[in-house]
Amino acid sequence: DVAPQRDTKTDKGNGAQAATLEGLLENIPTTPAKLFKSNTAIQQAILENQKILSVNLANYPPAIGYYYDYKRRYPGDSGLRKALFYAHYDFKQIGNVERADSALRALQQQFPLAVETKQLTQKNISVTDSSKDIAANYATIYNNLLAGKFEEALAAKKQADAKYGNHFWTPQLLYIESIYYVKKEQDAQALETLRTLVSKFPTHALATKANTMIDVVSRRKDIVNYLTQLQVEKPVEENTPIVDFSQPAPAPKTTTPVAAAPAVVKPAPTPTTAPIVVKKDTVVAVKVAKQFSYAITDSQYIAIVLTNVDPVYVNETKNAFIRFNRERFYNQKFNYIATALSDTVQILLMGPLPDAVKALDYIERTQPITQGRILPWLTADKYYFSMVSPWNWAIVQQEKNWAAYREFLKKSVPEKFK
């Protein structure tokens, strides 16, 4: 805040007076007139600070704080119309559509004839494009970025920013845009985008991730040079079971077929380490031999199933879980495998965990905090948790049909997967 200017005239020669009780009381608003003058000065200062932060500095969170301060101090004052006016603008800039609309409704109800109300209800951006319409526009841009339609999304974002003002950001948009720039090795643009995120949303969960990425991107050349010159001898690892998905999976411990095999079909032999040669006249037999099965003692991979997400963001999802698992499950060894089953479905496998009990425990502990902590840049409709045994995953890969396995899992563990 700007410090109030001192009145040098009254300061001169008042040293002795200020030391007395009367001198101290002189500057305290002890009368109604002095109290009115004091409150007026405070109101003007709050509104001026809110305006400067909103318009001049584009620093919206503290500007919103001034709005709440004014509302708390002077709820029935006419100056509240100005605080509401700037609050509507501030909430809109940080993407809080509900609060922006609430501020506008309060302005219309309490001050229907005010200049600020007319300014927001005239035929401009506030009526031709409502806050919900603007949010929907940017949601489309967000989805296109995630789906890998980068050029289309960035072109639409440029048009939207030009129309709505270049301060309409969401931290998710900024973060996924920066990942795109990193992928394209456009480090200057990536750093600018990340720093914008940190400055506008300093308390958001993505601000910490953005700062980490800023550090990494800033040192990209040094890291690449270091890794290029580094000679690493691979240490001898403990005997940890790692599944080779290019080979048929071992037979499950206990099988629970989805449907009984036709009596006329001769089952194929139990899979071995050698690849299965499928002939045209034996396709039915192979499908019968490879039925989904579930046993609580089977090892399980945690599966993060992503839909309509570009591989670059699948890789970022993988990195996010690597960091999280190292911190939270440091005693558990994880392998990470990302696979595209189709143009729209990609799956990140993590594990394996010893059995279904351990896998379900991981999901129950991790799923509730994923959106807020692990993947705050990814909306919840873009992914979900599942689990799959090595045997079942081999069948999924062969058939390219995750939907069938998902239905099988719902029937096998209905209390956990719906």
Tab-separated table of C-alpha atoms in Angstrom:
chain	number	residue	atom	x	y	z
A	1	ASP	CA	0.000	0.000	0.000
A	2	VAL	CA	1.033	3.584	-0.600
A	3	ALA	CA	1.931	5.307	2.660
A	4	PRO	CA	-0.153	8.431	3.395
A	5	GLN	CA	1.584	11.758	2.955
A	6	ARG	CA	2.441	13.564	6.136
A	7	ASP	CA	1.317	17.126	6.746
A	8	THR	CA	4.605	18.930	7.309
A	9	LYS	CA	2.857	22.098	8.445
A	10	THR	CA	1.268	20.462	11.426
A	11	ASP	CA	4.482	18.588	12.214
A	12	LYS	CA	6.467	21.789	12.731
A	13	GLY	CA	6.607	22.946	16.284
A	14	ASN	CA	4.258	20.232	17.532
A	15	GLY	CA	6.870	18.063	19.227
A	16	ALA	CA	5.895	19.194	22.694
A	17	GLN	CA	2.179	18.958	21.982
A	18	ALA	CA	2.503	15.412	20.549
A	19	ALA	CA	4.084	14.284	23.808
A	20	THR	CA	0.976	15.207	25.763
A	21	LEU	CA	-2.249	13.219	26.039
A	22	GLU	CA	-4.137	15.978	24.249
A	23	GLY	CA	-1.588	15.926	21.420
A	24	LEU	CA	-1.936	12.181	20.981
A	25	LEU	CA	-5.741	12.370	20.977
A	26	GLU	CA	-5.676	15.135	18.364
A	27	ASN	CA	-4.972	12.648	15.536
A	28	ILE	CA	-7.446	10.014	16.754
A	29	PRO	CA	-11.001	10.210	15.269
A	30	THR	CA	-12.831	10.688	18.570
A	31	THR	CA	-15.703	12.712	17.155
A	32	PRO	CA	-18.303	11.721	14.518
A	33	ALA	CA	-16.827	14.250	12.073
A	34	LYS	CA	-13.290	12.917	12.499
A	35	LEU	CA	-14.522	9.312	12.271
A	36	PHE	CA	-16.349	10.062	9.019
A	37	LYS	CA	-13.231	11.691	7.590
A	38	SER	CA	-11.078	8.745	8.650
A	39	ASN	CA	-13.442	6.150	7.163
A	40	THR	CA	-13.686	8.095	3.921
A	41	ALA	CA	-9.898	8.102	3.598
A	42	ILE	CA	-9.744	4.347	4.277
A	43	GLN	CA	-12.487	3.609	1.721
A	44	GLN	CA	-10.763	5.620	-0.971
A	45	ALA	CA	-7.435	3.923	-0.243
A	46	ILE	CA	-8.938	0.423	-0.453
A	47	LEU	CA	-10.725	1.145	-3.728
A	48	GLU	CA	-7.664	2.810	-5.234
A	49	ASN	CA	-5.440	-0.120	-4.288
A	50	GLN	CA	-7.945	-2.570	-5.761
A	51	LYS	CA	-8.072	-0.584	-8.993
A	52	ILE	CA	-4.286	-0.363	-9.323
A	53	LEU	CA	-3.829	-4.090	-8.711
A	54	SER	CA	-6.644	-4.996	-11.121
A	55	VAL	CA	-5.983	-2.660	-14.042
A	56	ASN	CA	-2.380	-1.495	-13.812
A	57	LEU	CA	-0.633	-4.545	-12.352
A	58	ALA	CA	-2.997	-7.402	-13.331
A	59	ASN	CA	-2.354	-8.881	-9.893
A	60	TYR	CA	-5.805	-10.309	-9.268
A	61	PRO	CA	-5.622	-12.382	-6.043
A	62	PRO	CA	-4.624	-9.442	-3.775
A	63	ALA	CA	-7.084	-7.203	-5.630
A	64	ILE	CA	-9.848	-9.651	-4.702
A	65	GLY	CA	-8.589	-9.473	-1.133
A	66	TYR	CA	-9.247	-5.720	-1.114
A	67	TYR	CA	-12.794	-6.376	-2.342
A	68	TYR	CA	-13.484	-8.701	0.563
A	69	ASP	CA	-11.893	-6.195	2.966
A	70	TYR	CA	-14.161	-3.414	1.717
A	71	LYS	CA	-17.221	-5.656	1.846
A	72	ARG	CA	-16.431	-6.632	5.441
A	73	ARG	CA	-15.782	-3.066	6.619
A	74	TYR	CA	-18.499	-1.206	4.712
A	75	PRO	CA	-21.213	-3.669	3.589
A	76	GLY	CA	-23.910	-1.037	2.996
A	77	ASP	CA	-21.752	1.758	1.609
A	78	SER	CA	-22.289	3.131	-1.888
A	79	GLY	CA	-18.606	2.622	-2.632
A	80	LEU	CA	-19.247	-1.113	-2.645
A	81	ARG	CA	-20.431	-0.739	-6.252
A	82	LYS	CA	-16.855	0.032	-7.329
A	83	ALA	CA	-15.463	-2.855	-5.311
A	84	LEU	CA	-18.002	-5.193	-6.950
A	85	PHE	CA	-17.194	-3.807	-10.380
A	86	TYR	CA	-13.496	-4.633	-10.070
A	87	ALA	CA	-14.217	-7.910	-8.261
A	88	HIS	CA	-16.301	-9.064	-11.253
A	89	TYR	CA	-13.351	-8.278	-13.505
A	90	ASP	CA	-10.795	-9.929	-11.200
A	91	PHE	CA	-12.747	-13.162	-10.788
A	92	LYS	CA	-13.232	-13.369	-14.544
A	93	GLN	CA	-9.514	-13.013	-15.187
A	94	ILE	CA	-8.581	-15.920	-12.915
A	95	GLY	CA	-11.279	-18.119	-14.459
A	96	ASN	CA	-13.645	-18.193	-11.479
A	97	VAL	CA	-16.847	-17.871	-13.491
A	98	GLU	CA	-19.233	-18.488	-10.597
A	99	ARG	CA	-17.777	-15.730	-8.408
A	100	ALA	CA	-17.661	-13.315	-11.354
A	101	ASP	CA	-21.344	-13.909	-12.080
A	102	SER	CA	-22.162	-13.586	-8.369
A	103	ALA	CA	-20.439	-10.187	-8.195
A	104	LEU	CA	-22.351	-9.012	-11.266
A	105	ARG	CA	-25.691	-10.137	-9.807
A	106	ALA	CA	-24.944	-8.348	-6.534
A	107	LEU	CA	-24.106	-5.200	-8.467
A	108	GLN	CA	-27.347	-5.396	-10.454
A	109	GLN	CA	-29.464	-6.038	-7.364
A	110	GLN	CA	-27.910	-3.473	-5.033
A	111	PHE	CA	-26.961	-0.748	-7.504
A	112	PRO	CA	-29.219	-1.127	-10.588
A	113	LEU	CA	-28.803	2.517	-11.684
A	114	ALA	CA	-25.081	2.889	-10.978
A	115	VAL	CA	-22.656	3.783	-13.753
A	116	GLU	CA	-20.665	0.612	-13.043
A	117	THR	CA	-23.789	-1.543	-13.494
A	118	LYS	CA	-24.651	0.113	-16.805
A	119	GLN	CA	-21.074	-0.309	-17.987
A	120	LEU	CA	-21.220	-4.066	-17.413
A	121	THR	CA	-24.717	-4.540	-18.848
A	122	GLN	CA	-24.248	-2.521	-22.032
A	123	LYS	CA	-23.836	-4.383	-25.304
A	124	ASN	CA	-20.200	-5.261	-24.916
A	125	ILE	CA	-18.274	-8.334	-23.868
A	126	SER	CA	-20.400	-8.766	-20.755
A	127	VAL	CA	-23.621	-9.444	-22.672
A	128	THR	CA	-22.533	-10.613	-26.089
A	129	ASP	CA	-20.236	-13.156	-24.452
A	130	SER	CA	-21.267	-14.200	-20.966
A	131	SER	CA	-18.745	-15.533	-18.485
A	132	LYS	CA	-20.033	-19.060	-19.126
A	133	ASP	CA	-19.571	-18.632	-22.883
A	134	ILE	CA	-16.010	-17.426	-22.357
A	135	ALA	CA	-15.249	-20.338	-20.045
A	136	ALA	CA	-16.706	-22.780	-22.591
A	137	ASN	CA	-14.528	-21.263	-25.308
A	138	TYR	CA	-11.374	-21.736	-23.265
A	139	ALA	CA	-12.470	-25.238	-22.230
A	140	THR	CA	-12.552	-26.163	-25.922
A	141	ILE	CA	-9.054	-24.740	-26.354
A	142	TYR	CA	-7.890	-26.736	-23.322
A	143	ASN	CA	-9.314	-30.000	-24.689
A	144	ASN	CA	-7.759	-29.402	-28.108
A	145	LEU	CA	-4.361	-28.781	-26.527
A	146	LEU	CA	-4.610	-32.021	-24.557
A	147	ALA	CA	-5.706	-33.932	-27.656
A	148	GLY	CA	-2.609	-32.754	-29.517
A	149	LYS	CA	-4.370	-30.298	-31.837
A	150	PHE	CA	-1.719	-27.748	-30.960
A	151	GLU	CA	-1.764	-25.401	-33.911
A	152	GLU	CA	-5.565	-25.247	-33.952
A	153	ALA	CA	-5.755	-24.687	-30.194
A	154	LEU	CA	-3.078	-21.997	-30.060
A	155	ALA	CA	-4.623	-20.136	-32.985
A	156	ALA	CA	-8.022	-20.198	-31.245
A	157	LYS	CA	-6.412	-19.076	-27.998
A	158	LYS	CA	-4.768	-16.138	-29.727
A	159	GLN	CA	-8.145	-15.038	-31.122
A	160	ALA	CA	-9.850	-15.503	-27.753
A	161	ASP	CA	-7.163	-13.526	-25.936
A	162	ALA	CA	-7.478	-10.703	-28.447
A	163	LYS	CA	-11.243	-10.626	-27.943
A	164	TYR	CA	-11.475	-11.090	-24.191
A	165	GLY	CA	-8.217	-9.506	-23.088
A	166	ASN	CA	-4.852	-11.129	-22.612
A	167	HIS	CA	-5.340	-11.663	-18.891
A	168	PHE	CA	-7.959	-14.413	-19.081
A	169	TRP	CA	-5.843	-17.343	-17.945
A	170	THR	CA	-6.277	-20.557	-16.099
A	171	PRO	CA	-3.259	-22.298	-14.560
A	172	GLN	CA	-4.120	-25.528	-16.403
A	173	LEU	CA	-4.060	-23.786	-19.779
A	174	LEU	CA	-0.721	-22.168	-19.043
A	175	TYR	CA	0.837	-25.392	-17.837
A	176	ILE	CA	-0.167	-27.588	-20.770
A	177	GLU	CA	0.783	-24.806	-23.178
A	178	SER	CA	4.251	-24.669	-21.611
A	179	ILE	CA	4.635	-28.456	-21.997
A	180	TYR	CA	3.919	-28.061	-25.709
A	181	TYR	CA	6.632	-25.405	-26.001
A	182	VAL	CA	9.083	-27.629	-24.135
A	183	LYS	CA	8.335	-30.465	-26.547
A	184	LYS	CA	8.989	-28.136	-29.501
A	185	GLU	CA	12.191	-26.906	-27.767
A	186	GLN	CA	10.825	-23.362	-27.766
A	187	ASP	CA	12.336	-22.729	-24.355
A	188	ALA	CA	11.923	-18.941	-24.302
A	189	GLN	CA	8.167	-19.207	-24.822
A	190	ALA	CA	7.937	-22.071	-22.339
A	191	LEU	CA	9.715	-20.056	-19.648
A	192	GLU	CA	7.575	-16.982	-20.287
A	193	THR	CA	4.398	-19.050	-20.002
A	194	LEU	CA	5.551	-20.778	-16.813
A	195	ARG	CA	6.555	-17.500	-15.187
A	196	THR	CA	3.159	-16.044	-16.044
A	197	LEU	CA	1.550	-18.982	-14.266
A	198	VAL	CA	3.686	-18.495	-11.152
A	199	SER	CA	3.099	-14.743	-10.995
A	200	LYS	CA	-0.681	-14.909	-11.509
A	201	PHE	CA	-1.376	-18.051	-9.469
A	202	PRO	CA	1.338	-18.161	-6.784
A	203	THR	CA	-0.703	-20.296	-4.378
A	204	HIS	CA	-1.974	-22.823	-6.946
A	205	ALA	CA	-0.695	-26.401	-6.833
A	206	LEU	CA	0.751	-25.967	-10.323
A	207	ALA	CA	2.957	-23.056	-9.240
A	208	THR	CA	5.359	-25.487	-7.527
A	209	LYS	CA	5.481	-27.723	-10.586
A	210	ALA	CA	5.973	-24.680	-12.805
A	211	ASN	CA	8.947	-23.527	-10.716
A	212	THR	CA	10.500	-26.981	-11.027
A	213	MET	CA	10.030	-26.929	-14.785
A	214	ILE	CA	11.474	-23.421	-14.989
A	215	ASP	CA	14.620	-24.682	-13.276
A	216	VAL	CA	14.896	-27.713	-15.583
A	217	VAL	CA	14.179	-25.840	-18.820
A	218	SER	CA	16.598	-23.067	-17.862
A	219	ARG	CA	19.341	-25.684	-17.524
A	220	ARG	CA	18.318	-27.829	-20.509
A	221	LYS	CA	21.606	-27.405	-22.413
A	222	ASP	CA	23.727	-28.118	-19.345
A	223	ILE	CA	21.692	-31.222	-18.511
A	224	VAL	CA	21.855	-32.540	-22.085
A	225	ASN	CA	25.625	-31.934	-22.267
A	226	TYR	CA	26.133	-33.639	-18.919
A	227	LEU	CA	24.105	-36.704	-19.897
A	228	THR	CA	25.854	-36.881	-23.281
A	229	GLN	CA	29.293	-36.991	-21.685
A	230	LEU	CA	28.262	-39.233	-18.810
A	231	GLN	CA	29.327	-42.878	-18.955
A	232	VAL	CA	27.057	-44.975	-16.829
A	233	GLU	CA	27.677	-48.568	-15.791
A	234	LYS	CA	24.404	-50.302	-15.116
A	235	PRO	CA	24.406	-51.694	-11.566
A	236	VAL	CA	23.461	-55.278	-10.875
A	237	GLU	CA	19.821	-55.232	-9.861
A	238	GLU	CA	18.000	-57.501	-7.488
A	239	ASN	CA	15.816	-60.199	-8.938
A	240	THR	CA	12.637	-58.199	-9.457
A	241	PRO	CA	9.990	-59.680	-11.755
A	242	ILE	CA	9.657	-57.551	-14.859
A	243	VAL	CA	7.105	-58.606	-17.413
A	244	ASP	CA	8.111	-58.648	-21.066
A	245	PHE	CA	4.866	-57.659	-22.792
A	246	SER	CA	6.239	-58.728	-26.164
A	247	GLN	CA	5.921	-62.342	-25.025
A	248	PRO	CA	2.784	-64.241	-23.961
A	249	ALA	CA	1.988	-63.871	-20.270
A	250	PRO	CA	2.279	-66.835	-17.915
A	251	ALA	CA	-0.926	-68.659	-17.139
A	252	PRO	CA	-2.860	-67.150	-14.215
A	253	LYS	CA	-2.861	-68.848	-10.844
A	254	THR	CA	-6.629	-69.225	-10.842
A	255	THR	CA	-8.817	-68.672	-13.844
A	256	THR	CA	-12.358	-67.368	-13.887
A	257	PRO	CA	-13.487	-67.443	-17.513
A	258	VAL	CA	-15.900	-64.818	-18.701
A	259	ALA	CA	-17.800	-67.390	-20.720
A	260	ALA	CA	-17.493	-71.149	-21.043
A	261	ALA	CA	-15.656	-72.370	-24.126
A	262	PRO	CA	-17.728	-74.074	-26.827
A	263	ALA	CA	-17.569	-77.844	-26.472
A	264	VAL	CA	-16.659	-78.339	-30.113
A	265	VAL	CA	-13.529	-76.222	-29.841
A	266	LYS	CA	-10.286	-77.807	-28.760
A	267	PRO	CA	-8.409	-75.564	-26.305
A	268	ALA	CA	-4.972	-74.380	-27.274
A	269	PRO	CA	-1.972	-75.483	-25.185
A	270	THR	CA	-0.881	-73.418	-22.192
A	271	PRO	CA	1.193	-70.413	-23.353
A	272	THR	CA	4.971	-70.737	-23.128
A	273	THR	CA	7.789	-68.264	-23.606
A	274	ALA	CA	7.745	-68.912	-27.346
A	275	PRO	CA	5.508	-66.685	-29.475
A	276	ILE	CA	2.171	-68.146	-30.497
A	277	VAL	CA	1.798	-68.605	-34.237
A	278	VAL	CA	-1.829	-67.921	-35.090
A	279	LYS	CA	-3.189	-69.524	-38.227
A	280	LYS	CA	-6.442	-68.519	-39.842
A	281	ASP	CA	-8.116	-71.813	-39.000
A	282	THR	CA	-7.065	-71.666	-35.332
A	283	VAL	CA	-8.166	-68.132	-34.407
A	284	VAL	CA	-11.163	-69.396	-32.434
A	285	ALA	CA	-9.008	-71.823	-30.465
A	286	VAL	CA	-6.503	-69.106	-29.484
A	287	LYS	CA	-9.284	-66.799	-28.271
A	288	VAL	CA	-10.703	-69.571	-26.113
A	289	ALA	CA	-7.312	-70.274	-24.532
A	290	LYS	CA	-6.832	-66.600	-23.714
A	291	GLN	CA	-9.792	-65.703	-21.567
A	292	PHE	CA	-9.694	-62.989	-18.934
A	293	SER	CA	-9.203	-64.280	-15.409
A	294	TYR	CA	-9.130	-62.794	-11.931
A	295	ALA	CA	-7.626	-64.090	-8.704
A	296	ILE	CA	-6.895	-61.960	-5.665
A	297	THR	CA	-3.394	-63.491	-5.489
A	298	ASP	CA	-2.438	-62.483	-9.038
A	299	SER	CA	0.109	-59.662	-9.394
A	300	GLN	CA	-1.436	-56.476	-10.735
A	301	TYR	CA	-0.311	-53.387	-12.584
A	302	ILE	CA	-1.915	-50.063	-11.686
A	303	ALA	CA	-3.409	-48.683	-14.895
A	304	ILE	CA	-3.993	-44.990	-15.540
A	305	VAL	CA	-6.304	-44.911	-18.557
A	306	LEU	CA	-6.189	-41.621	-20.473
A	307	THR	CA	-8.635	-40.624	-23.211
A	308	ASN	CA	-8.097	-38.015	-25.929
A	309	VAL	CA	-4.710	-37.011	-24.527
A	310	ASP	CA	-1.630	-36.413	-26.673
A	311	PRO	CA	1.438	-38.614	-25.968
A	312	VAL	CA	3.397	-35.607	-24.703
A	313	TYR	CA	0.922	-35.280	-21.826
A	314	VAL	CA	0.933	-39.031	-21.239
A	315	ASN	CA	4.664	-38.675	-20.714
A	316	GLU	CA	4.077	-35.786	-18.309
A	317	THR	CA	1.565	-37.984	-16.464
A	318	LYS	CA	4.225	-40.670	-16.207
A	319	ASN	CA	6.754	-38.158	-14.840
A	320	ALA	CA	4.234	-36.903	-12.300
A	321	PHE	CA	3.591	-40.409	-10.948
A	322	ILE	CA	7.307	-41.196	-10.891
A	323	ARG	CA	7.868	-38.191	-8.639
A	324	PHE	CA	4.880	-39.037	-6.461
A	325	ASN	CA	5.726	-42.730	-6.075
A	326	ARG	CA	9.324	-41.971	-5.149
A	327	GLU	CA	8.064	-39.739	-2.368
A	328	ARG	CA	5.044	-41.670	-1.095
A	329	PHE	CA	5.861	-45.319	-1.962
A	330	TYR	CA	9.651	-45.244	-1.720
A	331	ASN	CA	9.832	-48.885	-0.571
A	332	GLN	CA	7.981	-50.142	-3.660
A	333	LYS	CA	9.747	-50.718	-6.973
A	334	PHE	CA	7.763	-49.579	-9.985
A	335	ASN	CA	8.203	-50.188	-13.692
A	336	TYR	CA	6.452	-47.707	-15.987
A	337	ILE	CA	5.040	-48.634	-19.392
A	338	ALA	CA	2.972	-46.281	-21.573
A	339	THR	CA	1.042	-47.859	-24.426
A	340	ALA	CA	-1.366	-46.472	-27.028
A	341	LEU	CA	-4.221	-48.916	-27.572
A	342	SER	CA	-5.956	-46.657	-30.095
A	343	ASP	CA	-5.985	-43.087	-31.356
A	344	THR	CA	-7.983	-42.011	-28.302
A	345	VAL	CA	-7.013	-44.440	-25.511
A	346	GLN	CA	-3.569	-44.579	-23.913
A	347	ILE	CA	-2.643	-46.499	-20.793
A	348	LEU	CA	0.137	-45.960	-18.272
A	349	LEU	CA	1.007	-49.134	-16.358
A	350	MET	CA	2.837	-48.941	-13.015
A	351	GLY	CA	4.065	-51.879	-10.990
A	352	PRO	CA	3.671	-54.768	-10.699
A	353	LEU	CA	2.245	-54.948	-7.185
A	354	PRO	CA	2.257	-58.378	-5.523
A	355	ASP	CA	-1.491	-58.980	-5.530
A	356	ALA	CA	-4.902	-57.367	-5.979
A	357	VAL	CA	-5.110	-56.314	-2.317
A	358	LYS	CA	-1.968	-54.174	-2.639
A	359	ALA	CA	-3.160	-52.745	-5.967
A	360	LEU	CA	-6.571	-51.782	-4.613
A	361	ASP	CA	-4.946	-50.214	-1.557
A	362	TYR	CA	-2.732	-48.103	-3.823
A	363	ILE	CA	-5.741	-46.922	-5.825
A	364	GLU	CA	-7.779	-46.089	-2.719
A	365	ARG	CA	-4.934	-44.039	-1.242
A	366	THR	CA	-3.852	-42.300	-4.438
A	367	GLN	CA	-6.987	-41.624	-6.476
A	368	PRO	CA	-8.507	-38.999	-4.104
A	369	ILE	CA	-5.398	-36.790	-4.203
A	370	THR	CA	-4.516	-37.194	-7.873
A	371	GLN	CA	-6.363	-34.186	-9.242
A	372	GLY	CA	-5.279	-31.843	-6.477
A	373	ARG	CA	-1.667	-32.937	-6.137
A	374	ILE	CA	-0.368	-35.273	-8.862
A	375	LEU	CA	-2.221	-34.134	-12.002
A	376	PRO	CA	-3.727	-30.711	-11.170
A	377	TRP	CA	-3.384	-29.638	-14.807
A	378	LEU	CA	-5.536	-32.524	-16.086
A	379	THR	CA	-9.309	-32.535	-15.650
A	380	ALA	CA	-10.816	-35.612	-14.017
A	381	ASP	CA	-12.794	-36.599	-17.125
A	382	LYS	CA	-9.540	-37.298	-18.998
A	383	TYR	CA	-8.374	-40.280	-16.927
A	384	TYR	CA	-9.390	-42.997	-14.495
A	385	PHE	CA	-7.700	-45.678	-12.366
A	386	SER	CA	-7.816	-49.400	-13.001
A	387	MET	CA	-5.635	-52.474	-12.533
A	388	VAL	CA	-4.649	-55.353	-14.780
A	389	SER	CA	-2.689	-58.567	-14.326
A	390	PRO	CA	0.113	-59.506	-16.763
A	391	TRP	CA	-2.074	-62.312	-18.163
A	392	ASN	CA	-5.041	-60.027	-18.813
A	393	TRP	CA	-2.812	-57.289	-20.228
A	394	ALA	CA	-1.408	-59.704	-22.804
A	395	ILE	CA	-4.974	-60.417	-23.956
A	396	VAL	CA	-5.821	-56.694	-24.038
A	397	GLN	CA	-2.786	-56.008	-26.201
A	398	GLN	CA	-3.640	-58.827	-28.580
A	399	GLU	CA	-7.304	-57.850	-28.909
A	400	LYS	CA	-6.809	-54.056	-28.615
A	401	ASN	CA	-10.023	-54.026	-26.621
A	402	TRP	CA	-9.705	-52.374	-23.224
A	403	ALA	CA	-13.478	-51.855	-23.004
A	404	ALA	CA	-14.048	-55.633	-22.847
A	405	TYR	CA	-11.546	-56.033	-20.041
A	406	ARG	CA	-13.054	-53.102	-18.156
A	407	GLU	CA	-16.453	-54.784	-18.222
A	408	PHE	CA	-14.865	-58.035	-17.009
A	409	LEU	CA	-13.194	-56.191	-14.113
A	410	LYS	CA	-16.472	-54.534	-13.116
A	411	LYS	CA	-18.090	-57.973	-12.851
A	412	SER	CA	-15.127	-59.496	-11.020
A	413	VAL	CA	-14.663	-56.687	-8.460
A	414	PRO	CA	-18.007	-54.822	-8.512
A	415	GLU	CA	-17.486	-53.197	-5.119
A	416	LYS	CA	-14.348	-51.405	-6.371
A	417	PHE	CA	-14.929	-50.788	-10.083
A	418	LYS	CA	-18.264	-49.504	-11.348
